[in-house]
Coordinates of C-alpha atoms in Angstrom, one line a residue:
X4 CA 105.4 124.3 100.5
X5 CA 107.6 121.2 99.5
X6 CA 109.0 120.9 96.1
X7 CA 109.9 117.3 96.1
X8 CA 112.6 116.3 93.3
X9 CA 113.3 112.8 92.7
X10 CA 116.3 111.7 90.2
X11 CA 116.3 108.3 89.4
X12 CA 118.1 105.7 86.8
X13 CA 116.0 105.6 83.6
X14 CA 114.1 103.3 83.1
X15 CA 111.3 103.1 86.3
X16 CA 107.9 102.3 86.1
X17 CA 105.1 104.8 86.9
X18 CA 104.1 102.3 89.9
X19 CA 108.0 102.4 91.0
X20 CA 107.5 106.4 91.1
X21 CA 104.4 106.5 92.5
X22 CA 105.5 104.7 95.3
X23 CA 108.2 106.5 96.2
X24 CA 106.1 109.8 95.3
X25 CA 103.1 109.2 97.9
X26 CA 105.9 107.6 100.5
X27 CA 107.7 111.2 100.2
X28 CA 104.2 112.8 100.3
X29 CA 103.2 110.7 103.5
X30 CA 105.9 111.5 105.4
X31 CA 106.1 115.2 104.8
X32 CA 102.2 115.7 105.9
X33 CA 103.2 113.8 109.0
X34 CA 105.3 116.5 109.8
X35 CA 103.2 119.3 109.3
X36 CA 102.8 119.7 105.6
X37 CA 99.5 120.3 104.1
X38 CA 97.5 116.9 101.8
X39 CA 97.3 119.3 99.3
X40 CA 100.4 120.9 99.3
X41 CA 101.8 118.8 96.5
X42 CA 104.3 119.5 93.8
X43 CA 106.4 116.9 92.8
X44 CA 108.8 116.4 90.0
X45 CA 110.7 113.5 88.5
X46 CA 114.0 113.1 86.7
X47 CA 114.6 110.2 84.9
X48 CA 118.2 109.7 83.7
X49 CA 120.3 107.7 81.5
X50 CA 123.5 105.8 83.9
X51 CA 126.0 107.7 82.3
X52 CA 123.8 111.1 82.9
X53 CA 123.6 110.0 86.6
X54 CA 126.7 109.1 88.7
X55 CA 127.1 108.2 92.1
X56 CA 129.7 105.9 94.4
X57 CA 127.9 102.6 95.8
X58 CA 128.9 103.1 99.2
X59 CA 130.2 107.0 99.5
X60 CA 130.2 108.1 102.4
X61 CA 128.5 105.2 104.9
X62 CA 126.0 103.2 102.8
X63 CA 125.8 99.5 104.5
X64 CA 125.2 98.0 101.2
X65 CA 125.9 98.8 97.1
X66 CA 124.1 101.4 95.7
X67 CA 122.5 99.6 92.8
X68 CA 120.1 100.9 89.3
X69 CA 117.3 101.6 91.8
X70 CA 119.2 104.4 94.0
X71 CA 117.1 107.1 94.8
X72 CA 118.2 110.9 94.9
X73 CA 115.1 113.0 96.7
X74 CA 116.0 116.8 97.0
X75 CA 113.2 118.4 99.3
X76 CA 113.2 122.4 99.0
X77 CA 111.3 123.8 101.5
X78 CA 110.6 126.8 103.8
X79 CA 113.4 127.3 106.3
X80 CA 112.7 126.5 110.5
X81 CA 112.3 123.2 110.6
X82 CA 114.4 121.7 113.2
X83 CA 116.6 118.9 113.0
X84 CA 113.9 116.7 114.8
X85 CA 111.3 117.2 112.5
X86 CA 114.0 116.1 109.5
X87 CA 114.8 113.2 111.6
X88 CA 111.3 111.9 112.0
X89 CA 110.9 113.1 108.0
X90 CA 113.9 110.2 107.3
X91 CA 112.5 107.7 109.8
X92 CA 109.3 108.1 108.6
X93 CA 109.9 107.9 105.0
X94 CA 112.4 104.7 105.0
X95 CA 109.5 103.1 107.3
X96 CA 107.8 103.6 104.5
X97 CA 109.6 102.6 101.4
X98 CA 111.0 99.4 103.6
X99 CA 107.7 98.0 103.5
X100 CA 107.4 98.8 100.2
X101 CA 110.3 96.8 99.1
X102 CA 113.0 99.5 99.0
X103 CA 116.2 99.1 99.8
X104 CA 116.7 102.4 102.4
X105 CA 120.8 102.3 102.0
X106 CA 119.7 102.8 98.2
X107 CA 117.9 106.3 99.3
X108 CA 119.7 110.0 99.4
X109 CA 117.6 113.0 101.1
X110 CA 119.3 116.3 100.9
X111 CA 117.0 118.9 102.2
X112 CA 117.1 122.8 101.1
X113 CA 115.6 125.7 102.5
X114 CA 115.2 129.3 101.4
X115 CA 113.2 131.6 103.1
X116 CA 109.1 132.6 102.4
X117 CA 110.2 135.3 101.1
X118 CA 111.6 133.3 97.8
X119 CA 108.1 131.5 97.1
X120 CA 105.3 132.6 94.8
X121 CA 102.5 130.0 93.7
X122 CA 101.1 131.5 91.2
X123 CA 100.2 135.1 89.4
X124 CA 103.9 136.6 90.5
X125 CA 102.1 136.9 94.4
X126 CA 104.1 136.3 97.3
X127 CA 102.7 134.4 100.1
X128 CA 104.5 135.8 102.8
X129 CA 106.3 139.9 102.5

């Protein structure tokens, strides 16, 4: 039950998105989550609309116009090896795809079942 946020510098092509999109997607059903269990979001923002420090708090290299924000909100309970294998995973991924990984920021959320209904006001889990 992922909802996978990415915030990005405008402007990125659909094919830039994509990528980074099915990389997130990838990595997330290698830990568990469902193929079809996909709902994905994008924000696209102007520079001044989307701020960050180039190296803050250990990056290796400058953050540059391609830096990637992905917020994952997801059921609470996974452990920290399952997020660690998520991240090593998913910069596997967008490395051989050309990304820069010190140009990529995860920040996982969790809430509990209890706070998720699909659709029709049901809850999954009471």
């Amino acid at each position: 039950m992922p909802l996978v946020t990415l915030t990005v510098r405008r402007p990125k092509t659909a094919a830039f998105k994509d990528t980074v999109l099915n990389s997130i997607h990838a990595a997330l059903v290698a830990t568990g989550v469902p193929q079809d269990d996909v709902f994905q979001r994008v924000l696209e923002l102007d520079a001044e609309d989307f701020r960050f420090h180039a190296r803050y708090p250990d990056a290796v290299t400058d953050r540059d116009e391609n830096f990637i924000l992905i917020d994952i909100l997801w059921s609470a309970g996974r452990s920290v090896k399952v997020k660690k294998a998520l991240l090593t995973d998913l910069m596997q991924k967008l490395q051989a795809q050309g990304f820069n990984p010190e140009n990529v920021m995860l920040v996982f959320k969790e809430t509990s079942w209890e706070n998720w209904s699909f659709s029709g006001g049901r809850l999954l889990h009471t």
